[in-house]
PDB file of C-alpha atoms in Angstrom:
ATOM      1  CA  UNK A  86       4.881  -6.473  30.856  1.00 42.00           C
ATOM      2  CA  UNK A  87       7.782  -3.845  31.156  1.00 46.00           C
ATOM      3  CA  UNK A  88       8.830  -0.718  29.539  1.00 45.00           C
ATOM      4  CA  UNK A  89      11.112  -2.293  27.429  1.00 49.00           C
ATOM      5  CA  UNK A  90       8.231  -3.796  25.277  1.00 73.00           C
ATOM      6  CA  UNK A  91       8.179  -0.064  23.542  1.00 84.00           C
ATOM      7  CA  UNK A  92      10.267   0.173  19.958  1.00 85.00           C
ATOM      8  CA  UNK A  93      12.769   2.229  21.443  1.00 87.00           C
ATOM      9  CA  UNK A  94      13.653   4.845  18.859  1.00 88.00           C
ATOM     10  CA  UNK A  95       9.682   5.680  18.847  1.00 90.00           C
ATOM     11  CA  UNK A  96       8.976   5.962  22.573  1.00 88.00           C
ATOM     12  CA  UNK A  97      12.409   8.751  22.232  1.00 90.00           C
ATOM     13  CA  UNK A  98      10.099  10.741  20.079  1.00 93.00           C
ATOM     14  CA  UNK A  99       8.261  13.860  21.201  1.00 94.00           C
ATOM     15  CA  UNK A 100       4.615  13.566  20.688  1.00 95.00           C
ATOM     16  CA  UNK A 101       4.798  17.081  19.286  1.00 96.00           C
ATOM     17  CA  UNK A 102       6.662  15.627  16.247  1.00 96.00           C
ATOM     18  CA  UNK A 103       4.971  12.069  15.873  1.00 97.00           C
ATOM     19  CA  UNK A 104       3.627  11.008  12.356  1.00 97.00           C
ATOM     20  CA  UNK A 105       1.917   7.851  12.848  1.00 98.00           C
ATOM     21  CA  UNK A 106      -0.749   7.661  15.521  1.00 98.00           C
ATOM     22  CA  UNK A 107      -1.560   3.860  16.198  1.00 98.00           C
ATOM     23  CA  UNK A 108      -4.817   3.198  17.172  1.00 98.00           C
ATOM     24  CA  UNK A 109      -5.248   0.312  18.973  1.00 97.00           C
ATOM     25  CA  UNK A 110      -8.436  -1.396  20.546  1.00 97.00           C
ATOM     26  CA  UNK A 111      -8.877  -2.174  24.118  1.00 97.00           C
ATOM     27  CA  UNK A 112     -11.606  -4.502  23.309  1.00 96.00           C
ATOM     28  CA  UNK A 113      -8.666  -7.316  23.892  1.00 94.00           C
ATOM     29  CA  UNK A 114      -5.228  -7.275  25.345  1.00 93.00           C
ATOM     30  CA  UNK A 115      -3.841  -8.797  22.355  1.00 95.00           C
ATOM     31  CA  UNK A 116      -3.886  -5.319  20.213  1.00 96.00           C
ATOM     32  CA  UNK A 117      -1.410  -3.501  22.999  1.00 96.00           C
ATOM     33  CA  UNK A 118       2.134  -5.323  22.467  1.00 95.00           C
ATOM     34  CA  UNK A 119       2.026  -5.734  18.465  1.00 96.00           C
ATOM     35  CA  UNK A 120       1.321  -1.776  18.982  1.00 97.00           C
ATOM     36  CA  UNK A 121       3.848  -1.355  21.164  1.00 96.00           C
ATOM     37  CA  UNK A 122       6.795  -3.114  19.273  1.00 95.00           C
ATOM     38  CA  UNK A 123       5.389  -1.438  15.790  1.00 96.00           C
ATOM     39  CA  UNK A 124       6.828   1.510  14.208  1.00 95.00           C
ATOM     40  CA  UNK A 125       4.153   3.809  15.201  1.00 97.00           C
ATOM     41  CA  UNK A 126       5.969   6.896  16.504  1.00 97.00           C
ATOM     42  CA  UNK A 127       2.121   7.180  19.164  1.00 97.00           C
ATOM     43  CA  UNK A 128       0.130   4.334  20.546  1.00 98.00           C
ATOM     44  CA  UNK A 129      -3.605   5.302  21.558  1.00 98.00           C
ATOM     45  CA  UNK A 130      -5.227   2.408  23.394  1.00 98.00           C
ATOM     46  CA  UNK A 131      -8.862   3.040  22.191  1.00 98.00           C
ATOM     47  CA  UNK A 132     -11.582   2.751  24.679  1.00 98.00           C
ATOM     48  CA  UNK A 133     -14.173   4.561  22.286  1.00 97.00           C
ATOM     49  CA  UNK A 134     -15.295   3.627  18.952  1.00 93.00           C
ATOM     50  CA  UNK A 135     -13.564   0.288  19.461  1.00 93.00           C
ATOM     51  CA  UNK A 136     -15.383  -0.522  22.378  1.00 96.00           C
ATOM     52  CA  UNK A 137     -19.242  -1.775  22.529  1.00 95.00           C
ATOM     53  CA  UNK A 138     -21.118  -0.159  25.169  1.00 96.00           C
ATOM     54  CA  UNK A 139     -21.768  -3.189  26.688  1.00 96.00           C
ATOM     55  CA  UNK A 140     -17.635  -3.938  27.108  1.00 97.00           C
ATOM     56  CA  UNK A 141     -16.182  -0.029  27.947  1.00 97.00           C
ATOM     57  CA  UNK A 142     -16.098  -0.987  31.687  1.00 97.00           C
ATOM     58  CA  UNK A 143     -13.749  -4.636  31.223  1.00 97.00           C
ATOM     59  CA  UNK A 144     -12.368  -2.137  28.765  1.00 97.00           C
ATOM     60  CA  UNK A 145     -10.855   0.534  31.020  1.00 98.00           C
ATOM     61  CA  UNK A 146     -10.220  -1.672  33.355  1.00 97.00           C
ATOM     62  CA  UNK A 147      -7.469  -3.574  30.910  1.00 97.00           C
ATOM     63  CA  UNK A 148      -6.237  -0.413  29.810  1.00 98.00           C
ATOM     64  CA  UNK A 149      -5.416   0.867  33.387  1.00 98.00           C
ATOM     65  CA  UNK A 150      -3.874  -2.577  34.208  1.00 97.00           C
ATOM     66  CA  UNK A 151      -1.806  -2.241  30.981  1.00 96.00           C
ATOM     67  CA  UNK A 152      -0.391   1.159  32.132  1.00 97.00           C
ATOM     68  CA  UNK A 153       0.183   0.659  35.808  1.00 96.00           C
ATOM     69  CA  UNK A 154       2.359  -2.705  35.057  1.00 94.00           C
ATOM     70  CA  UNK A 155       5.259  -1.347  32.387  1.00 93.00           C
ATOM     71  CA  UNK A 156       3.543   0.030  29.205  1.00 95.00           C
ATOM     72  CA  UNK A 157       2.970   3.609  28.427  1.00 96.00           C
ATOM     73  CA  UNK A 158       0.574   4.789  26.272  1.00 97.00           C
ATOM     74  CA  UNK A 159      -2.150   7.245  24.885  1.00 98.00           C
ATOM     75  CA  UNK A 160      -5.576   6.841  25.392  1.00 98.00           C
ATOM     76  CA  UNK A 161      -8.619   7.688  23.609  1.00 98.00           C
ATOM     77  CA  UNK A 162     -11.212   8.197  26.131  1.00 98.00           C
ATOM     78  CA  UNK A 163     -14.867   8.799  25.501  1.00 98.00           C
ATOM     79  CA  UNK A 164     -16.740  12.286  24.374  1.00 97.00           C
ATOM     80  CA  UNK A 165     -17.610  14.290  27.324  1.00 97.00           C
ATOM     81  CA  UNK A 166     -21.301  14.072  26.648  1.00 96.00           C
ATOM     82  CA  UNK A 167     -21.261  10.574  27.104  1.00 97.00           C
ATOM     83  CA  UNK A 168     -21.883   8.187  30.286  1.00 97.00           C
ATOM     84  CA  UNK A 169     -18.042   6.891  30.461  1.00 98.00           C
ATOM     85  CA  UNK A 170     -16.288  10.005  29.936  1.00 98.00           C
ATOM     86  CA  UNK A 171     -16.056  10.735  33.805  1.00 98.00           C
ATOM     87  CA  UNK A 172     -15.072   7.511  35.025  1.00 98.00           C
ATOM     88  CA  UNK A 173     -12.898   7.156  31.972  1.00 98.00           C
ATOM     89  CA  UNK A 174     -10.936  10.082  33.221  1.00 98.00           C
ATOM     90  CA  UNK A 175     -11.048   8.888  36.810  1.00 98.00           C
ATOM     91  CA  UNK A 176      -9.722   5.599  36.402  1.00 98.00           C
ATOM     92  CA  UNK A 177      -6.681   6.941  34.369  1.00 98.00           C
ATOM     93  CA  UNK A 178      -5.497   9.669  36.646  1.00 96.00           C
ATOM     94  CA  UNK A 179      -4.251   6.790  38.351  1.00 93.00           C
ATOM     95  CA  UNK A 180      -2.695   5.115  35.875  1.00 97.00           C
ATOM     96  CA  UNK A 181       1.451   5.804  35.696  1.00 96.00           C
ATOM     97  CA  UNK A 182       2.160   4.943  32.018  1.00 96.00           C
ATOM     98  CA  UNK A 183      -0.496   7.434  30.554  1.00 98.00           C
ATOM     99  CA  UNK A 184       1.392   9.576  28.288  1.00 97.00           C
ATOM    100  CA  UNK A 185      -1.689  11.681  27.236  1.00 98.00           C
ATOM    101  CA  UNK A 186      -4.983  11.343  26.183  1.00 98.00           C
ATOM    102  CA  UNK A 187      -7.129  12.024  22.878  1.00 98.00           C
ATOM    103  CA  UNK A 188     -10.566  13.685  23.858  1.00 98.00           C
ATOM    104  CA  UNK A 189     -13.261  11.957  21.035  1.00 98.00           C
ATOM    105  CA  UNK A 190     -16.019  14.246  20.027  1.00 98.00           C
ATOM    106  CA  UNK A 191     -14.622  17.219  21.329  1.00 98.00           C
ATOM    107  CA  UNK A 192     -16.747  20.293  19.810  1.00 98.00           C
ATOM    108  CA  UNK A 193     -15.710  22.880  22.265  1.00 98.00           C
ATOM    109  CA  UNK A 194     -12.652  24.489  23.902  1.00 98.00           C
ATOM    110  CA  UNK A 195     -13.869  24.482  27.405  1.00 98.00           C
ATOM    111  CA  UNK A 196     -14.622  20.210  26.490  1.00 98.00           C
ATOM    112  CA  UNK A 197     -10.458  19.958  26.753  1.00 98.00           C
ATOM    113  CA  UNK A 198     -10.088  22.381  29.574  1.00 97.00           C
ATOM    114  CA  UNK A 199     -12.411  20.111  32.000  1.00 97.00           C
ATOM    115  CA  UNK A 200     -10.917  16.877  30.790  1.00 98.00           C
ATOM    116  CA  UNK A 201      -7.142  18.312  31.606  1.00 97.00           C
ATOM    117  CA  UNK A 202      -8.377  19.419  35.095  1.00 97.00           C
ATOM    118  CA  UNK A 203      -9.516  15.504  35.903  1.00 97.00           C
ATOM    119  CA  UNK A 204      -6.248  14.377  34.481  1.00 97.00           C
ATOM    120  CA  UNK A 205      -2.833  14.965  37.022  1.00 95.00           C
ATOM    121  CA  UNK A 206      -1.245  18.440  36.059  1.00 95.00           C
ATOM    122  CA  UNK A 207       0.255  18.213  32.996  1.00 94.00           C
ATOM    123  CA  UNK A 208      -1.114  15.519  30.957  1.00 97.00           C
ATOM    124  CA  UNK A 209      -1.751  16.595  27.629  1.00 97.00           C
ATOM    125  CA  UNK A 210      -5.320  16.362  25.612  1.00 98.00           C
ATOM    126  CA  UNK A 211      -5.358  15.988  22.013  1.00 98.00           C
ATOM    127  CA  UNK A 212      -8.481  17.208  21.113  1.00 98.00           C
ATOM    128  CA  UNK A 213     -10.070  14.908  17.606  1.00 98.00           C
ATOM    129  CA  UNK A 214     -12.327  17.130  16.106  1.00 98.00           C
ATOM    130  CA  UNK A 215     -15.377  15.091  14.213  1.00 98.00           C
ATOM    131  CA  UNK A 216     -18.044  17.496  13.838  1.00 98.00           C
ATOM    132  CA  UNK A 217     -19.067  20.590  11.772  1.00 98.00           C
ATOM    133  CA  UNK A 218     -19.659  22.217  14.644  1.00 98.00           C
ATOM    134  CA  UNK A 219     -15.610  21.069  16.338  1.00 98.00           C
ATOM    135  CA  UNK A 220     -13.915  22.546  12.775  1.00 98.00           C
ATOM    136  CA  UNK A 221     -15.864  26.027  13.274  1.00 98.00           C
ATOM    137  CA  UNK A 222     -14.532  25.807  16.929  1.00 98.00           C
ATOM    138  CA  UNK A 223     -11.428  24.525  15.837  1.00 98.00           C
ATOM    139  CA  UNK A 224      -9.285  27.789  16.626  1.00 98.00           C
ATOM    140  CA  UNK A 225     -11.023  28.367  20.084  1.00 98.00           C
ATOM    141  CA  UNK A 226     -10.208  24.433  20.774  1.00 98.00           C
ATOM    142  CA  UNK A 227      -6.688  25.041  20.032  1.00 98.00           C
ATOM    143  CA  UNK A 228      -6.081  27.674  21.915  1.00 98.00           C
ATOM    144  CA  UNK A 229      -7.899  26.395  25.109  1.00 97.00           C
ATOM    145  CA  UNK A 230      -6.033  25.701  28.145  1.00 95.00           C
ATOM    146  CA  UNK A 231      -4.451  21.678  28.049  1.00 95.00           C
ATOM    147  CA  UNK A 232      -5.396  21.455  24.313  1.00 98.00           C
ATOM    148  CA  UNK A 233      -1.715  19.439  22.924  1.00 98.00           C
ATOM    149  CA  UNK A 234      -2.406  18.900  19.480  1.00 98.00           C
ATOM    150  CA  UNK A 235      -5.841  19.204  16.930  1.00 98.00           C
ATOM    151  CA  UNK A 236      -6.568  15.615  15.284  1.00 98.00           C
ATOM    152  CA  UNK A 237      -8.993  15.143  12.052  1.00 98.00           C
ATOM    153  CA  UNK A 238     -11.923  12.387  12.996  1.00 98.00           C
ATOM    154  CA  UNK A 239     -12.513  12.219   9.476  1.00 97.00           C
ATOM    155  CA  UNK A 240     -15.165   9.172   9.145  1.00 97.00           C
ATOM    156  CA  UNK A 241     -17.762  11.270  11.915  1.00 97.00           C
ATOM    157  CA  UNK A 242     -16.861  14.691  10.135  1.00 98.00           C
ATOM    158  CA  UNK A 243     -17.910  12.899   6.684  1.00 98.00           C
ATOM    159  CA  UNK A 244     -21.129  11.592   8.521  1.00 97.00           C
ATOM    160  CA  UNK A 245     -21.790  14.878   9.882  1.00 98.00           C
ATOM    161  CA  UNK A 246     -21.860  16.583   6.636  1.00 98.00           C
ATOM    162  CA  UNK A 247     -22.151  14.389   4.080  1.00 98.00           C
ATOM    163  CA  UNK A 248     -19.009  14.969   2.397  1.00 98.00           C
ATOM    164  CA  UNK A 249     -17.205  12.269   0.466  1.00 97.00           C
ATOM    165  CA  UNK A 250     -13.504  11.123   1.161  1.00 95.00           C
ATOM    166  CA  UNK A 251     -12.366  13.348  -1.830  1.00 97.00           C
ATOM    167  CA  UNK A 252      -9.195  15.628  -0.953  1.00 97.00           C
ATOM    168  CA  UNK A 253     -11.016  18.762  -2.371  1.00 97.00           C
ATOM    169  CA  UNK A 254     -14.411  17.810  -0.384  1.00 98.00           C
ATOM    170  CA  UNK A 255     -11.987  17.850   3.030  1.00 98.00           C
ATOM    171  CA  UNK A 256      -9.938  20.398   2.444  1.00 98.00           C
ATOM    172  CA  UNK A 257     -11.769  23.490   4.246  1.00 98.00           C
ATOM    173  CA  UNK A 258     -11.700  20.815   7.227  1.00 98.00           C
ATOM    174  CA  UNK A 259      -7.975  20.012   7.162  1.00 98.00           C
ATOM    175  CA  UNK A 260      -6.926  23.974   6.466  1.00 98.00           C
ATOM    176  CA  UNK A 261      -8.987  24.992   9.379  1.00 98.00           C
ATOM    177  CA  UNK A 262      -7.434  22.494  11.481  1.00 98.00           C
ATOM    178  CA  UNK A 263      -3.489  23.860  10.044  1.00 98.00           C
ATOM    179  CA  UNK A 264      -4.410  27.221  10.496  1.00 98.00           C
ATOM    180  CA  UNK A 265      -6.331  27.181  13.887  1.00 98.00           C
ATOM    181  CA  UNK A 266      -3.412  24.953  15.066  1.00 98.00           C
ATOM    182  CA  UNK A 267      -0.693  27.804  14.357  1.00 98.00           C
ATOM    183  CA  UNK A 268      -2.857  30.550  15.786  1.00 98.00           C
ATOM    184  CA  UNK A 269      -2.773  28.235  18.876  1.00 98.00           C
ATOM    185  CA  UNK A 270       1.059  27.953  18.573  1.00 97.00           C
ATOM    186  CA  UNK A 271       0.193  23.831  18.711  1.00 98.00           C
ATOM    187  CA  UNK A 272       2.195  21.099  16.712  1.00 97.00           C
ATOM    188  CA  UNK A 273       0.172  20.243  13.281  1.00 97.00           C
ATOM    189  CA  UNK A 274      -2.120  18.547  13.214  1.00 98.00           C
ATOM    190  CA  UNK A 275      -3.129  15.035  12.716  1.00 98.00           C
ATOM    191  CA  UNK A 276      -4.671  13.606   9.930  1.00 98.00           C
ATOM    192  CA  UNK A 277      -7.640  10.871  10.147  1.00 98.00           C
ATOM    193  CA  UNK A 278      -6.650   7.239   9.103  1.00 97.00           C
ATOM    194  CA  UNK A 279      -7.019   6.167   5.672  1.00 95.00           C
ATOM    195  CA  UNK A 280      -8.777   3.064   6.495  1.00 91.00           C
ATOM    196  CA  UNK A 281      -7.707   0.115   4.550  1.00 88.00           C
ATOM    197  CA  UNK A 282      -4.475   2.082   2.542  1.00 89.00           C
ATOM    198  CA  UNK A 283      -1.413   0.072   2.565  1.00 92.00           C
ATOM    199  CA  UNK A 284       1.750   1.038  -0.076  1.00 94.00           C
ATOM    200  CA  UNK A 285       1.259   3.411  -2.500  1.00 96.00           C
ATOM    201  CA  UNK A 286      -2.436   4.395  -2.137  1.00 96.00           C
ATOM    202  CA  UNK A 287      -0.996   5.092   1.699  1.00 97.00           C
ATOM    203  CA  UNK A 288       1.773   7.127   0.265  1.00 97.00           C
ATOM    204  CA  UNK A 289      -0.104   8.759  -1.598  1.00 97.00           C
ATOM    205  CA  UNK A 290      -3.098  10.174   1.243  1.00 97.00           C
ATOM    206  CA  UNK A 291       0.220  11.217   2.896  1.00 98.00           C
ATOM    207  CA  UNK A 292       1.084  13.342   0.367  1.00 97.00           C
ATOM    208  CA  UNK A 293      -2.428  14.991   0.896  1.00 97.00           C
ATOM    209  CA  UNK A 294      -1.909  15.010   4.190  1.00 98.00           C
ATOM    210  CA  UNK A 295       1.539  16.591   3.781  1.00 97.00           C
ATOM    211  CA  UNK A 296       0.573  19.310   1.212  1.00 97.00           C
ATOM    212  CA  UNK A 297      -2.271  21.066   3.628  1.00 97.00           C
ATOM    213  CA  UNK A 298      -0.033  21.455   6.499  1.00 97.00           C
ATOM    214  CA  UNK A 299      -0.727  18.560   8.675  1.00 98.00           C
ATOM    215  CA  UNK A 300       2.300  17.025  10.616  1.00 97.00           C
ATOM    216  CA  UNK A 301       0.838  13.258  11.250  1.00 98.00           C
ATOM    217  CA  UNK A 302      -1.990  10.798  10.527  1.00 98.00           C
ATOM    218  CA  UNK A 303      -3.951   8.554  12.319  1.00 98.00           C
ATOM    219  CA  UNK A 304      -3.664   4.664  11.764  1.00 97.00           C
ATOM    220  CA  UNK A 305      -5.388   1.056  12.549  1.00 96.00           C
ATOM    221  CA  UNK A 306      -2.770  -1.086  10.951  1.00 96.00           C
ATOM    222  CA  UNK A 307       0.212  -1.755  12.512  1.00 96.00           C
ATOM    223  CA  UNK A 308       1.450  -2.657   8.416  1.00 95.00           C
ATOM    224  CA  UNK A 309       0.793   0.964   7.997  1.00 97.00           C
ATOM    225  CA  UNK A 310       3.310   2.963  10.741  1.00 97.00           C
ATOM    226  CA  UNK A 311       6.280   2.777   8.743  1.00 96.00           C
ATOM    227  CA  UNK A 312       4.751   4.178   5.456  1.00 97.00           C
ATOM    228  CA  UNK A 313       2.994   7.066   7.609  1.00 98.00           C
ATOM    229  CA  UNK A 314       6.468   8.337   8.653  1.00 97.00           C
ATOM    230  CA  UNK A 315       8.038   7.634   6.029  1.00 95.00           C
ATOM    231  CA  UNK A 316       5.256   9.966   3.719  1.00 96.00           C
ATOM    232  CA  UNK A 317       5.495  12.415   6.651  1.00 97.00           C
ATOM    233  CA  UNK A 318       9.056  12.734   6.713  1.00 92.00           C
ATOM    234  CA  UNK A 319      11.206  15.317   4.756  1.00 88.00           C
ATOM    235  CA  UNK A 320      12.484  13.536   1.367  1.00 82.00           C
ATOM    236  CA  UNK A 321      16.082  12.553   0.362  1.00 86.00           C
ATOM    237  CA  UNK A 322      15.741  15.632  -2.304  1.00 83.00           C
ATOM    238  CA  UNK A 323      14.713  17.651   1.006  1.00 86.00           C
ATOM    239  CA  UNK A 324      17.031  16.870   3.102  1.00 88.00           C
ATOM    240  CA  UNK A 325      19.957  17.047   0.645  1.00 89.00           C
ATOM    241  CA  UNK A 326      19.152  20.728  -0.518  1.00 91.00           C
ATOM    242  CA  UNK A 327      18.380  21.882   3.465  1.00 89.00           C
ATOM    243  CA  UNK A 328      22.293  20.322   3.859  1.00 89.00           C
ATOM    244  CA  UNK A 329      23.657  22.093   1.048  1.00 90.00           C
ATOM    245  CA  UNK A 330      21.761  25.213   1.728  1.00 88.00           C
ATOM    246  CA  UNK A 331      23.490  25.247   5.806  1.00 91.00           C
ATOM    247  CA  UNK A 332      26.701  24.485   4.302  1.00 89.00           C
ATOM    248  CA  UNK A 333      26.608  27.469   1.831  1.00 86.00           C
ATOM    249  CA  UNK A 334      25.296  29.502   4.802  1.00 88.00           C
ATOM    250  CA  UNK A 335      27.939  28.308   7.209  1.00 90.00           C
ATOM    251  CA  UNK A 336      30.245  29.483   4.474  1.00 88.00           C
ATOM    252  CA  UNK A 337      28.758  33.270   4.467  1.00 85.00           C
ATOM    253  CA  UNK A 338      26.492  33.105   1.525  1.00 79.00           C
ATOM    254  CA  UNK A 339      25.059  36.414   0.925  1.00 73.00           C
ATOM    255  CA  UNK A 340      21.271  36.652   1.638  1.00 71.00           C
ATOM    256  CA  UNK A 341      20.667  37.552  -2.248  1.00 70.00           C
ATOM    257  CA  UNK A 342      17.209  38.138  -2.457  1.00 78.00           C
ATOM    258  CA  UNK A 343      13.506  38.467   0.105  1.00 76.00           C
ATOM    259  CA  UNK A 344      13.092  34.407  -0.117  1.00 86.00           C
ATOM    260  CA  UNK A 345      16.605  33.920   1.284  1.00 87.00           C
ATOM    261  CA  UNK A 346      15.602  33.891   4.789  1.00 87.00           C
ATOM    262  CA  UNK A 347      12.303  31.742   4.441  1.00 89.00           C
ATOM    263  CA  UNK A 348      14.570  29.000   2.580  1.00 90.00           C
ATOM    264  CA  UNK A 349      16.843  29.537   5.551  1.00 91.00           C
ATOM    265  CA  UNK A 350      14.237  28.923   7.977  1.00 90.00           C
ATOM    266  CA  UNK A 351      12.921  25.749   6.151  1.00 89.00           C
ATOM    267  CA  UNK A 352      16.245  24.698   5.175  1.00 91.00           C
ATOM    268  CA  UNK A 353      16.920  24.552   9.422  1.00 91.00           C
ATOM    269  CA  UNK A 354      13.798  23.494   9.984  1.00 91.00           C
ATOM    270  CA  UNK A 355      13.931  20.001   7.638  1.00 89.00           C
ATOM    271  CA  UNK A 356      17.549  19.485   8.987  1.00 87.00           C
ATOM    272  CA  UNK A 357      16.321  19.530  12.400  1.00 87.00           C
ATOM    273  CA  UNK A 358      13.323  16.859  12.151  1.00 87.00           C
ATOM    274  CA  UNK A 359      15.978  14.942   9.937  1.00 85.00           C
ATOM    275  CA  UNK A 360      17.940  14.901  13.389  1.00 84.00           C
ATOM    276  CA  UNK A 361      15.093  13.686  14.894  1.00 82.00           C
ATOM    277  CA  UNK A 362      13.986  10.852  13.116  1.00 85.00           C
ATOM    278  CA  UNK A 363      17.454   9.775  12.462  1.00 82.00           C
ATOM    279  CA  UNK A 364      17.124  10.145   8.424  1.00 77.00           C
ATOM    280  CA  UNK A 365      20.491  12.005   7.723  1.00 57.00           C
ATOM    281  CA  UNK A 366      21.690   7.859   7.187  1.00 51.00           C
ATOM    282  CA  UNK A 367      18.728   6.831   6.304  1.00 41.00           C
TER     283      UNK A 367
END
């Protein structure tokens, strides 16, 4: 196993800008490469709800293995209130190729603070909210100390409450998430997968995803990465008026009206992530 195993223009992206978050199950070895090599801008080794009680310890230990001999990785660890969270934590402060980890269950800021301070300085915690009681939190979460990024656990959140999968029946979740995540000054958020969703049904929970402010999705298809960022990445239309726009600018267009500097701002804004997911030849 060595580094090189990691698609290369992926591992090049900031996790602050990735769409596609690849969840894959340390139950068996065999998930981590085909994760790896995918076009999942994040990989999250899962040690939680992939895991049976009964296997979480043969699970860490693989996972650890995995990132002290070449590949690099996120990790899903287990909620705090569980049995596995501390040694969890323990076992990957060791572990060189951790690139951050995503806290399950979490419900309250303090929840991300204490995992960060069992981590070595500076690893990031992406908190995945899955509760009613996490999306009420969500702004304290998001502005706690270590907190990275806000992700959706949609399936628990839909169990919690008893709302269906409908857009409208999420939608107070996913806006609290958008908005608690700029009060934070955090990346977007991240989306829960859309389990199942290949091609166009994919594209179009993207566009959902897209249209309330989140910035990526989770995934447990390696078939599903590329559609993820392709549905979370600014369009051909988008990127050609955001080009035209800095031309005309460059030129000294005349700011002509009060929405001239908010199209300025998105105009630079959708050039610069097409810079960074290399779409400008796309």
């Amino acid at each position: 196993m060595a580094t090189f195993l990691r698609n290369s223009r992926a591992a090049a992206l900031p996790a602050k800008l990735s769409r596609s978050w690849l969840l894959a199950s340390a139950a068996s070895e065999d998930t981590f490469i085909p994760a790896l090599t995918s076009e999942a801008d994040s990989v999250v080794f899962d040690m939680e709800d992939a895991v049976p009680a009964a296997g979480k310890a043969e699970a860490r230990e693989r996972v650890v293995e995995a990132l002290s001999t070449g590949m690099t990785a996120w990790v899903r660890v287990n909620g705090i209130e569980t049995e596995y969270w501390a040694d969890d934590l323990a076992a990957l402060s060791r572990a060189p190729g951790l690139r951050g980890v995503m806290l399950a269950m979490t419900e309250k800021p303090e929840q991300v603070t204490h995992t960060a301070m069992r981590l070595q300085a500076g690893t990031p915690v992406l908190a995945l909210i899955e509760s009613a009681l996490g999306i009420e939190n969500a702004t304290a979460i998001a502005s706690a100390p270590g907190t990275f990024r806000l992700a959706f656990g949609v399936g628990d959140f839909r169990r919690d409450t008893g709302a269906s999968d409908d857009p409208m029946a999420l939608a107070y979740a996913r806006s609290k998430l958008v908005v608690a995540s700029r009060v934070g000054q955090l990346p977007g958020p991240i989306d829960g997968p859309t389990v199942g969703a290949l091609g166009d049904e994919l594209l179009e929970a993207c566009r959902v995803t897209a249209s309330m402010g989140m910035t990526g999705k989770l995934c447990l298809l390696t078939d599903a990465t590329d559609t993820i960022n392709r549905g979370l990445s600014p369009s051909e239309s988008e990127i050609s008026w955001a080009a035209e726009l800095l031309r005309e600018h460059a030129a000294g267009a005349v700011v002509g009206d009060g929405s001239y500097l908010p199209r300025l701002a998105r105009a630079q804004k959708i050039s610069s992530l097409a810079d960074s997911y290399g779409l400008w030849n796309a």
